[in-house]
Short mmCIF file of C-alpha atoms in Angstrom, two decimals:
data_model
loop_
_atom_site.label_atom_id
_atom_site.label_comp_id
_atom_site.label_asym_id
_atom_site.label_seq_id
_atom_site.Cartn_x
_atom_site.Cartn_y
_atom_site.Cartn_z
CA MET A 1 -5.38 -7.04 22.59
CA LYS A 2 -6.60 -4.91 19.56
CA HIS A 3 -6.00 -1.11 20.26
CA PRO A 4 -9.15 0.54 20.65
CA ASP A 5 -10.22 3.54 18.54
CA ALA A 6 -11.20 5.32 21.90
CA ILE A 7 -10.84 4.60 25.48
CA VAL A 8 -13.36 6.23 27.76
CA VAL A 9 -12.15 6.52 31.45
CA GLY A 10 -15.03 6.61 33.77
CA ALA A 11 -18.18 4.69 33.84
CA GLY A 12 -20.58 7.08 35.58
CA ILE A 13 -23.62 7.85 33.64
CA VAL A 14 -21.79 10.56 31.55
CA GLY A 15 -18.85 8.40 30.56
CA ALA A 16 -21.05 5.38 29.92
CA ALA A 17 -23.36 7.40 27.63
CA CYS A 18 -20.22 8.64 25.68
CA ALA A 19 -18.87 5.17 25.37
CA ALA A 20 -22.17 4.00 23.94
CA GLU A 21 -22.67 6.74 21.73
CA LEU A 22 -19.05 6.52 20.14
CA GLN A 23 -19.42 2.89 19.58
CA ALA A 24 -22.95 3.11 17.94
CA LEU A 25 -21.26 5.70 15.69
CA GLY A 26 -18.88 3.14 14.41
CA ARG A 27 -15.94 3.67 16.82
CA ASP A 28 -14.24 0.73 18.65
CA VAL A 29 -14.40 1.76 22.36
CA LEU A 30 -12.99 0.58 25.50
CA LEU A 31 -14.78 1.76 28.67
CA VAL A 32 -12.50 1.53 31.71
CA ASP A 33 -13.24 2.23 35.43
CA ALA A 34 -11.52 1.62 38.85
CA ASP A 35 -14.97 0.43 40.22
CA TYR A 36 -18.04 -0.59 38.39
CA PRO A 37 -20.63 1.16 36.17
CA GLY A 38 -22.97 3.69 37.93
CA GLY A 39 -20.90 4.09 40.92
CA GLY A 40 -19.11 7.20 42.58
CA VAL A 41 -21.25 10.53 41.71
CA THR A 42 -23.74 8.68 39.64
CA ALA A 43 -24.92 6.78 42.63
CA ALA A 44 -24.91 9.35 45.05
CA GLY A 45 -26.96 11.94 43.08
CA MET A 46 -30.89 12.46 42.73
CA GLY A 47 -31.37 11.52 39.35
CA HIS A 48 -33.57 14.34 38.23
CA LEU A 49 -34.36 15.09 34.54
CA VAL A 50 -35.03 18.93 34.54
CA ALA A 51 -34.70 21.76 32.14
CA LEU A 52 -32.62 24.48 33.95
CA ASP A 53 -32.31 27.75 32.33
CA GLU A 54 -29.78 29.81 34.23
CA THR A 55 -28.12 30.66 30.86
CA ASP A 56 -29.14 29.91 27.31
CA ASP A 57 -26.28 27.56 26.71
CA GLU A 58 -27.32 25.64 29.79
CA LEU A 59 -30.92 25.39 28.49
CA ASP A 60 -29.49 24.33 25.10
CA LEU A 61 -27.61 21.35 26.46
CA CYS A 62 -30.57 20.28 28.59
CA LEU A 63 -33.11 20.36 25.90
CA LEU A 64 -30.59 18.51 23.61
CA SER A 65 -30.39 15.85 25.99
CA LEU A 66 -33.97 15.57 27.38
CA ALA A 67 -34.91 14.80 23.89
CA ARG A 68 -32.46 11.90 23.72
CA TRP A 69 -33.77 10.81 27.16
CA ASP A 70 -37.31 10.62 25.78
CA ALA A 71 -36.21 8.30 23.04
CA TYR A 72 -34.19 6.32 25.47
CA LEU A 73 -37.16 5.97 28.07
CA SER A 74 -39.51 4.96 25.35
CA THR A 75 -38.25 1.45 25.64
CA ARG A 76 -36.37 1.39 29.06
CA ALA A 77 -38.71 3.29 31.38
CA GLY A 78 -39.04 0.35 33.80
CA LEU A 79 -35.24 -0.32 34.01
CA ALA A 80 -34.68 3.36 34.58
CA GLU A 81 -37.30 3.45 37.31
CA HIS A 82 -38.69 6.50 35.48
CA VAL A 83 -41.29 8.76 36.89
CA ARG A 84 -42.48 11.59 34.84
CA CYS A 85 -43.83 13.59 38.08
CA GLY A 86 -43.02 16.86 36.42
CA THR A 87 -41.40 19.68 38.59
CA LEU A 88 -43.02 22.32 40.83
CA TRP A 89 -40.70 25.36 41.09
CA VAL A 90 -42.12 26.96 44.28
CA ALA A 91 -42.07 30.60 44.85
CA GLU A 92 -42.39 31.70 48.57
CA ASP A 93 -42.79 35.45 48.06
CA ASP A 94 -43.41 38.04 45.28
CA ALA A 95 -39.86 38.33 44.25
CA GLN A 96 -39.51 34.66 43.65
CA MET A 97 -42.79 34.63 41.86
CA ALA A 98 -41.35 37.23 39.40
CA GLN A 99 -38.40 34.79 38.69
CA ALA A 100 -40.83 32.01 38.40
CA ARG A 101 -42.96 33.92 35.80
CA VAL A 102 -39.81 34.48 33.66
CA ARG A 103 -38.74 30.77 33.89
CA ALA A 104 -42.27 29.61 32.70
CA GLY A 105 -42.20 31.99 29.80
CA ARG A 106 -38.65 31.04 28.78
CA LEU A 107 -39.28 27.33 28.97
CA ALA A 108 -42.47 27.56 27.15
CA ARG A 109 -41.01 29.43 24.26
CA ARG A 110 -38.58 26.65 23.91
CA GLY A 111 -41.35 24.17 23.73
CA TRP A 112 -40.83 22.65 27.18
CA ASP A 113 -44.29 22.57 28.70
CA ALA A 114 -44.12 25.15 31.46
CA ALA A 115 -47.02 26.85 33.22
CA GLU A 116 -47.30 29.62 35.76
CA LEU A 117 -49.48 28.68 38.85
CA SER A 118 -51.07 31.01 41.31
CA GLY A 119 -50.72 30.04 45.07
CA ALA A 120 -54.12 28.66 45.00
CA GLN A 121 -53.55 26.59 41.98
CA LEU A 122 -50.20 25.29 43.50
CA ALA A 123 -52.18 24.14 46.52
CA ARG A 124 -54.63 22.22 44.41
CA VAL A 125 -51.92 20.38 42.36
CA GLU A 126 -49.83 19.51 45.21
CA PRO A 127 -51.70 19.53 48.48
CA ALA A 128 -48.74 18.54 50.60
CA LEU A 129 -47.14 22.02 50.32
CA ARG A 130 -47.80 24.43 53.00
CA ALA A 131 -50.29 27.01 52.72
CA GLY A 132 -49.70 30.60 51.78
CA LEU A 133 -47.14 30.11 49.02
CA ALA A 134 -46.99 32.76 46.38
CA GLY A 135 -47.27 30.54 43.34
CA GLY A 136 -44.84 28.75 41.18
CA VAL A 137 -44.11 26.99 37.90
CA ARG A 138 -45.25 23.55 36.98
CA VAL A 139 -42.94 21.77 34.50
CA ALA A 140 -44.87 18.77 33.14
CA ARG A 141 -42.28 16.92 31.10
CA ASP A 142 -39.62 16.87 33.95
CA GLY A 143 -39.06 13.58 35.75
CA VAL A 144 -36.75 11.46 37.91
CA VAL A 145 -34.71 8.21 37.03
CA TYR A 146 -32.52 5.81 39.02
CA PRO A 147 -29.09 6.71 37.46
CA PRO A 148 -27.09 3.60 38.45
CA ALA A 149 -29.45 1.21 36.54
CA VAL A 150 -28.93 3.43 33.51
CA ALA A 151 -25.39 3.56 33.54
CA ARG A 152 -25.20 -0.06 33.81
CA ASN A 153 -27.59 -0.49 30.84
CA LEU A 154 -25.46 1.84 28.77
CA ALA A 155 -22.17 -0.19 29.61
CA GLY A 156 -24.21 -3.22 28.42
CA THR A 157 -25.41 -1.48 25.46
CA LEU A 158 -21.71 -0.83 24.60
CA VAL A 159 -20.77 -4.34 24.73
CA ALA A 160 -23.80 -5.59 22.88
CA LEU A 161 -22.76 -3.19 20.11
CA GLY A 162 -19.16 -4.66 19.97
CA GLY A 163 -17.27 -2.53 22.46
CA ARG A 164 -15.43 -3.60 25.44
CA THR A 165 -15.09 -2.78 29.23
CA ARG A 166 -12.35 -3.15 31.96
CA PHE A 167 -14.01 -2.66 35.33
CA GLY A 168 -12.09 -2.73 38.75
CA THR A 169 -9.08 -1.25 36.79
CA ALA A 170 -7.64 2.07 37.87
CA VAL A 171 -6.07 4.33 35.20
CA ALA A 172 -2.71 5.82 36.67
CA ARG A 173 -1.89 8.14 33.61
CA VAL A 174 -3.51 9.52 30.52
CA ASP A 175 -1.41 10.78 27.78
CA ASP A 176 -1.84 11.82 23.99
CA GLY A 177 -2.29 8.15 22.51
CA GLY A 178 -3.31 6.05 25.52
CA VAL A 179 -3.43 5.25 29.04
CA THR A 180 -1.41 3.54 31.67
CA LEU A 181 -3.19 1.57 34.18
CA ALA A 182 -2.20 1.31 37.92
CA ASP A 183 -0.50 -2.08 37.30
CA GLY A 184 1.71 -0.62 34.71
CA GLU A 185 -0.06 -1.94 31.64
CA ARG A 186 -0.20 0.38 28.72
CA ILE A 187 -3.22 0.48 26.27
CA ASP A 188 -2.83 2.68 23.23
CA ALA A 189 -5.72 4.32 21.42
CA GLY A 190 -6.67 6.84 18.90
CA ASP A 191 -8.44 8.94 21.41
CA VAL A 192 -8.98 8.96 25.06
CA VAL A 193 -12.09 10.52 26.87
CA VAL A 194 -11.70 11.34 30.48
CA ALA A 195 -15.05 11.42 32.07
CA THR A 196 -14.06 10.69 35.89
CA GLY A 197 -16.20 13.36 37.54
CA THR A 198 -14.28 14.94 40.67
CA ALA A 199 -11.07 12.73 39.93
CA VAL A 200 -10.50 14.46 36.58
CA THR A 201 -7.73 16.64 38.13
CA ARG A 202 -5.84 13.45 39.21
CA LEU A 203 -5.37 12.67 35.46
CA LEU A 204 -5.49 16.15 33.98
CA PRO A 205 -4.16 18.59 36.90
CA ASP A 206 -4.91 21.50 34.37
CA MET A 207 -8.54 21.09 34.46
CA PRO A 208 -10.09 23.13 37.30
CA ILE A 209 -12.89 20.86 38.32
CA PHE A 210 -13.44 20.58 42.15
CA PRO A 211 -16.01 18.97 44.43
CA ARG A 212 -19.02 20.54 45.63
CA LYS A 213 -20.54 18.25 48.47
CA GLY A 214 -24.11 17.66 48.88
CA HIS A 215 -26.23 16.03 51.64
CA LEU A 216 -29.31 13.64 50.80
CA ALA A 217 -31.90 11.69 52.72
CA ILE A 218 -34.50 9.37 51.90
CA THR A 219 -37.71 8.36 53.79
CA ALA A 220 -39.57 5.11 54.34
CA ARG A 221 -42.48 4.44 51.85
CA TYR A 222 -45.16 6.91 51.88
CA PRO A 223 -46.73 6.21 48.42
CA ARG A 224 -49.39 8.57 46.89
CA ARG A 225 -48.47 11.42 49.00
CA LEU A 226 -46.36 13.48 46.67
CA SER A 227 -47.16 13.94 43.04
CA HIS A 228 -44.35 16.13 41.83
CA GLN A 229 -40.75 16.91 42.43
CA VAL A 230 -40.95 20.04 44.57
CA VAL A 231 -37.88 22.53 44.13
CA SER A 232 -37.52 25.87 45.81
CA MET A 233 -36.75 28.72 43.26
CA ASP A 234 -33.63 29.22 45.25
CA TYR A 235 -32.20 26.01 43.78
CA GLY A 236 -29.09 26.52 41.80
CA GLN A 237 -28.15 29.55 43.50
CA THR A 238 -24.55 29.35 44.72
CA GLU A 239 -23.70 33.04 45.54
CA GLY A 240 -20.89 33.43 48.15
CA GLN A 241 -19.70 29.79 47.26
CA THR A 242 -17.97 30.45 44.06
CA GLU A 243 -14.46 29.94 45.56
CA ALA A 244 -13.22 26.33 46.61
CA GLY A 245 -11.72 26.59 50.11
CA SER A 246 -14.83 28.04 51.57
CA ASP A 247 -17.14 25.89 53.70
CA ALA A 248 -20.22 28.13 53.25
CA VAL A 249 -23.52 26.07 52.78
CA ALA A 250 -26.19 26.97 50.35
CA VAL A 251 -29.31 25.12 50.86
CA ALA A 252 -32.52 24.91 48.80
CA ALA A 253 -35.35 22.20 49.00
CA ASN A 254 -35.55 19.61 46.38
CA VAL A 255 -37.95 16.73 47.19
CA GLN A 256 -38.73 13.92 44.83
CA PRO A 257 -41.39 11.16 44.86
CA ARG A 258 -39.49 7.87 43.89
CA ILE A 259 -41.20 4.96 42.23
CA THR A 260 -40.82 3.19 45.52
CA GLY A 261 -43.04 5.42 47.28
CA GLN A 262 -40.06 6.98 49.02
CA TRP A 263 -39.24 10.87 49.26
CA LEU A 264 -35.75 11.67 48.25
CA ILE A 265 -34.72 15.01 49.87
CA GLY A 266 -32.10 17.41 49.26
CA SER A 267 -30.27 19.70 48.53
CA CYS A 268 -27.21 21.47 49.47
CA ARG A 269 -24.10 22.81 48.13
CA GLN A 270 -20.73 22.95 50.09
CA ASP A 271 -17.34 23.94 48.86
CA GLY A 272 -13.97 23.16 50.33
CA ILE A 273 -14.94 20.05 51.89
CA ARG A 274 -12.93 16.85 50.86
CA HIS A 275 -14.48 14.22 53.27
CA THR A 276 -17.80 12.53 52.55
CA ASP A 277 -18.98 12.17 56.17
CA VAL A 278 -22.63 13.35 56.85
CA ASP A 279 -22.60 16.40 58.86
CA PRO A 280 -25.55 16.42 60.98
CA ARG A 281 -25.71 20.12 61.19
CA VAL A 282 -26.02 20.33 57.47
CA LEU A 283 -28.29 17.59 57.14
CA ALA A 284 -30.70 19.20 59.60
CA HIS A 285 -30.35 22.48 57.42
CA VAL A 286 -31.38 20.42 54.51
CA LEU A 287 -34.29 18.64 56.17
CA ARG A 288 -35.72 22.01 57.69
CA SER A 289 -35.62 23.66 54.28
CA ALA A 290 -37.69 20.74 52.83
CA ILE A 291 -40.08 20.75 55.85
CA ALA A 292 -40.61 24.49 55.26
CA LEU A 293 -42.23 23.57 52.00
CA LEU A 294 -43.79 20.30 52.95
CA PRO A 295 -44.73 20.21 56.52
CA CYS A 296 -45.64 16.60 56.66
CA LEU A 297 -42.03 15.57 56.28
CA ALA A 298 -41.73 16.23 59.86
CA ASP A 299 -43.77 13.20 60.80
CA MET A 300 -41.97 10.93 58.31
CA LYS A 301 -39.24 8.48 59.01
CA ILE A 302 -35.86 8.95 57.66
CA ILE A 303 -34.14 5.85 56.85
CA ARG A 304 -30.84 6.82 55.29
CA SER A 305 -28.66 9.83 54.76
CA TRP A 306 -25.50 10.32 52.53
CA THR A 307 -23.33 12.54 50.93
CA GLY A 308 -22.10 13.05 47.13
CA MET A 309 -19.49 15.18 45.63
CA ARG A 310 -20.59 17.02 42.40
CA PRO A 311 -17.90 17.76 39.88
CA ALA A 312 -18.20 21.44 39.68
CA THR A 313 -16.43 24.25 37.64
CA TYR A 314 -15.93 27.85 38.46
CA ASP A 315 -18.17 29.06 35.79
CA GLY A 316 -20.98 26.62 36.34
CA ARG A 317 -20.66 25.01 33.05
CA PRO A 318 -19.33 21.51 32.16
CA VAL A 319 -16.28 20.76 30.35
CA ILE A 320 -16.83 18.94 26.82
CA GLY A 321 -14.22 18.87 24.21
CA ARG A 322 -10.69 18.46 23.29
CA HIS A 323 -7.99 19.10 25.93
CA PRO A 324 -6.22 22.28 25.21
CA THR A 325 -2.77 20.80 24.74
CA LEU A 326 -3.11 17.11 24.18
CA GLU A 327 -4.53 16.57 20.63
CA ARG A 328 -6.05 13.23 21.23
CA VAL A 329 -7.48 13.70 24.68
CA TRP A 330 -11.03 14.74 25.45
CA VAL A 331 -12.89 15.82 28.55
CA ALA A 332 -16.57 15.19 29.59
CA ALA A 333 -17.05 16.33 33.06
CA GLY A 334 -17.89 19.22 35.50
CA HIS A 335 -21.63 18.86 35.06
CA GLU A 336 -22.22 19.56 38.99
CA GLY A 337 -26.02 18.49 39.57
CA LEU A 338 -26.86 18.18 36.01
CA GLY A 339 -24.83 15.05 35.00
CA VAL A 340 -27.93 13.04 34.77
CA THR A 341 -29.99 15.16 32.75
CA THR A 342 -27.37 16.21 30.35
CA ALA A 343 -25.42 12.99 29.92
CA PHE A 344 -26.90 12.05 26.44
CA GLY A 345 -26.47 15.61 25.27
CA THR A 346 -22.97 15.51 26.29
CA ALA A 347 -22.41 12.29 24.62
CA GLN A 348 -23.75 13.86 21.34
CA LEU A 349 -21.98 17.06 21.64
CA LEU A 350 -18.63 15.33 22.22
CA ALA A 351 -19.32 12.85 19.42
CA ASP A 352 -19.82 15.58 16.99
CA LEU A 353 -16.57 17.19 17.92
CA MET A 354 -14.52 14.01 17.96
CA LEU A 355 -15.99 12.99 14.47
CA ASP A 356 -15.69 16.44 13.18
CA ARG A 357 -19.29 16.90 12.27
CA PRO A 358 -21.42 20.04 12.78
CA ALA A 359 -22.12 20.42 16.48
CA SER A 360 -25.75 19.81 17.78
CA ILE A 361 -25.48 22.96 19.82
CA ALA A 362 -22.71 25.80 20.46
CA ALA A 363 -19.70 23.95 21.77
CA ALA A 364 -17.64 26.95 22.59
CA PRO A 365 -19.38 27.67 26.20
CA TYR A 366 -18.27 24.11 27.19
CA SER A 367 -14.51 24.07 25.77
CA PRO A 368 -11.86 22.94 28.08
CA SER A 369 -9.88 25.65 26.35
CA ARG A 370 -11.64 28.44 28.30
CA PHE A 371 -9.76 27.47 31.39
CA ALA A 372 -6.41 27.70 29.63
CA HIS A 373 -5.56 30.83 31.77
CA VAL A 374 -6.71 29.37 35.00
CA PRO A 375 -3.78 28.25 37.36
CA ALA A 376 -3.79 24.57 38.00
#
């Protein structure tokens, strides 16, 4: 077999996006995964496309990626099950409303349509919300997609462009110049990209990426009863949870209307848990948080619940770039709950770095080298 210019290990939405991007830019790419495209973390997540702004660099990556999503969805919205429902960031009190006001201004200044809403305006645009909320922010261009379908499509795009895939094939070892498969086969390459989510540390033990568990549930079909993705202003806050080994749970409501008429309900963050079993106590906490904002959920039928392991980092930023000591090994992982939103931006930034062209956004905040001092 011809040696590829690049091997991408991991065919979740981030890895598949990186593989398709590199192939489109003239590299000969092999995409390898132990399972199938769009499995793992990608299959377990919520699939939101949302501009988060906890830091300037986070917003930079989100907006870079969302522009690419717009281009992708212009021809594949049906395939992706895209719903441009917008996001309502809901403030329950004056303190959260002050945060909401800041968010609205910051997003609007960056050209991402965001408007502050009073409590009365919030009730008019989303009648399912409980009465008495302080207000919030409506971000009109946010949306939701079905990520596994997108990952499969990107793997197909890679092949259509002349790239290759090897699915059902586990990678046992990565080194500076190729990979060794679980059956002992060696494949040499110019570069290797590791995009295996929470499994990155199995191949690169010096990359401090750890699993952050989340619980999700989905209802039966209740079409036309929810117009927006509804998210608490608490979403994304992980105070008290920054060290792996803690089983503390942070819960903040995130409820999405799906194209099927179902309601997808999250979300929580839990560290120090390695098993994927549904914990009824945690799931109940998630559901109570959602019902507190959307009381009608209490009368709806839940048809399925599951968990997922987000690949997280200790500073809340993904890892995108060259490995600190392996010259031809690159990393694209650690996106936690923003892997879907930032998949295309990650692929573009990684390609910039690998092809030695000017970076689309500042790359330093995402460099794997920032963890060089962290014990494995």
